[in-house]
């Protein structure tokens, strides 16, 4: 494919891929270029895309198998591969996904096999706000002191989905199911990217509740420190969405957060996104805690 260009988005992470129409034919060389750019820059932005759910799914599949999603009420009615992140009411009730991702998180860290990445496509966005912020977890690891890196490198952490504070605002039945299906799981605190060999921190606010073998109280200062360190402004990229933007993030090297920085009391402010998810490899060892 001619005309593909990679333009960096910030000092910390992110690149815009220019000259690609996701709905069109994309050759394998262009896909390989994007794969390399993702490994280097952690997130990729594609502007001005006009894609159907089927095209969104087909593009995602070029990078690997999709994650099977389980929460029926959150999914696209005709395309269950798509998770709908939206503040549009569903059957007259507030959507359960309207507050998705309000805390810093690594997707599916609470499962034995966290996903490889996600592709979030903006169909409708508020006039201001509704941003998503990404933190570079490789840079976060690299910028710790030698002593801290050596101390944490072989630690494991417990991730417990039931700690998500927003669950109290969601449909209790759906919440009970997702928590019952996902008992606490132990993961390495530092994981190694299979493509680049770079190390990064595997963390989520609230969900990463303790270090293996320690109490919550003992673990909290270190977990809080690492999250604060990783999310310093200089280690992040904040995306202000336009309708037609698609962001592909590498879940093995970023944490992300949707701060909800728009006026949700104004029902004219619609934020409606479609997200596909790439399944994680089965070789990241996680044992039930
Ligand atoms: C997510 O956490 O997957 C959604 C992020 C967003 O809505 O910006």
PDB file of N, CA and C and ligand atoms in Angstrom, residues 85 100-101 105 107 120 131-132 241 249 256 258 271 273 275, ligand 1:
ATOM      1  N   UNK A  85     -19.753   0.673  23.786  1.00  0.00           N
ATOM      2  CA  UNK A  85     -19.501   1.605  24.895  1.00  0.00           C
ATOM      3  C   UNK A  85     -20.331   2.849  24.588  1.00  0.00           C
ATOM      4  N   UNK A 100     -18.080   3.042  31.323  1.00  0.00           N
ATOM      5  CA  UNK A 100     -16.993   2.070  31.125  1.00  0.00           C
ATOM      6  C   UNK A 100     -15.619   2.747  31.244  1.00  0.00           C
ATOM      7  N   UNK A 101     -14.739   2.087  31.984  1.00  0.00           N
ATOM      8  CA  UNK A 101     -13.327   2.504  31.998  1.00  0.00           C
ATOM      9  C   UNK A 101     -13.030   3.796  32.706  1.00  0.00           C
ATOM     10  N   UNK A 105      -6.951   1.231  33.818  1.00  0.00           N
ATOM     11  CA  UNK A 105      -7.003  -0.237  33.798  1.00  0.00           C
ATOM     12  C   UNK A 105      -6.288  -0.820  32.592  1.00  0.00           C
ATOM     13  N   UNK A 107      -7.051  -3.931  30.152  1.00  0.00           N
ATOM     14  CA  UNK A 107      -8.238  -4.734  29.865  1.00  0.00           C
ATOM     15  C   UNK A 107      -8.035  -6.198  30.248  1.00  0.00           C
ATOM     16  N   UNK A 120     -11.060   0.695  19.285  1.00  0.00           N
ATOM     17  CA  UNK A 120     -12.238   1.467  19.691  1.00  0.00           C
ATOM     18  C   UNK A 120     -12.536   2.503  18.615  1.00  0.00           C
ATOM     19  N   UNK A 131     -12.867  12.297  26.535  1.00  0.00           N
ATOM     20  CA  UNK A 131     -11.535  11.857  26.098  1.00  0.00           C
ATOM     21  C   UNK A 131     -11.185  10.464  26.642  1.00  0.00           C
ATOM     22  N   UNK A 132     -10.138   9.891  26.065  1.00  0.00           N
ATOM     23  CA  UNK A 132      -9.522   8.683  26.630  1.00  0.00           C
ATOM     24  C   UNK A 132      -8.035   8.980  26.825  1.00  0.00           C
ATOM     25  N   UNK A 241     -11.474  12.833  21.035  1.00  0.00           N
ATOM     26  CA  UNK A 241     -12.077  12.088  19.929  1.00  0.00           C
ATOM     27  C   UNK A 241     -12.790  12.981  18.928  1.00  0.00           C
ATOM     28  N   UNK A 249      -5.213   0.011  20.629  1.00  0.00           N
ATOM     29  CA  UNK A 249      -4.190   0.025  21.665  1.00  0.00           C
ATOM     30  C   UNK A 249      -3.678  -1.378  21.947  1.00  0.00           C
ATOM     31  N   UNK A 256      -5.269   2.374  30.291  1.00  0.00           N
ATOM     32  CA  UNK A 256      -6.061   3.486  29.782  1.00  0.00           C
ATOM     33  C   UNK A 256      -7.190   3.820  30.738  1.00  0.00           C
ATOM     34  N   UNK A 258     -11.007   6.355  30.776  1.00  0.00           N
ATOM     35  CA  UNK A 258     -11.936   7.313  30.150  1.00  0.00           C
ATOM     36  C   UNK A 258     -12.503   8.156  31.289  1.00  0.00           C
ATOM     37  N   UNK A 271     -22.140   9.844  23.478  1.00  0.00           N
ATOM     38  CA  UNK A 271     -20.816   9.238  23.258  1.00  0.00           C
ATOM     39  C   UNK A 271     -21.093   7.778  22.941  1.00  0.00           C
ATOM     40  N   UNK A 273     -19.538   4.368  21.022  1.00  0.00           N
ATOM     41  CA  UNK A 273     -18.333   3.765  20.456  1.00  0.00           C
ATOM     42  C   UNK A 273     -18.536   2.262  20.277  1.00  0.00           C
ATOM     43  N   UNK A 275     -16.282  -1.312  20.148  1.00  0.00           N
ATOM     44  CA  UNK A 275     -14.939  -1.824  20.472  1.00  0.00           C
ATOM     45  C   UNK A 275     -14.818  -3.302  20.130  1.00  0.00           C
TER      46      UNK A 275
HETATM   47  C1  LIG B   1     -12.616   1.125  27.571  1.00  0.00           C
HETATM   48  O1  LIG B   1     -12.095   1.244  28.672  1.00  0.00           O
HETATM   49  O2  LIG B   1     -12.536   0.091  26.939  1.00  0.00           O
HETATM   50  C2  LIG B   1     -13.380   2.269  26.960  1.00  0.00           C
HETATM   51  C3  LIG B   1     -12.572   3.496  26.896  1.00  0.00           C
HETATM   52  C4  LIG B   1     -13.371   4.662  26.400  1.00  0.00           C
HETATM   53  O3  LIG B   1     -14.603   4.594  26.337  1.00  0.00           O
HETATM   54  O4  LIG B   1     -12.772   5.669  26.073  1.00  0.00           O
END
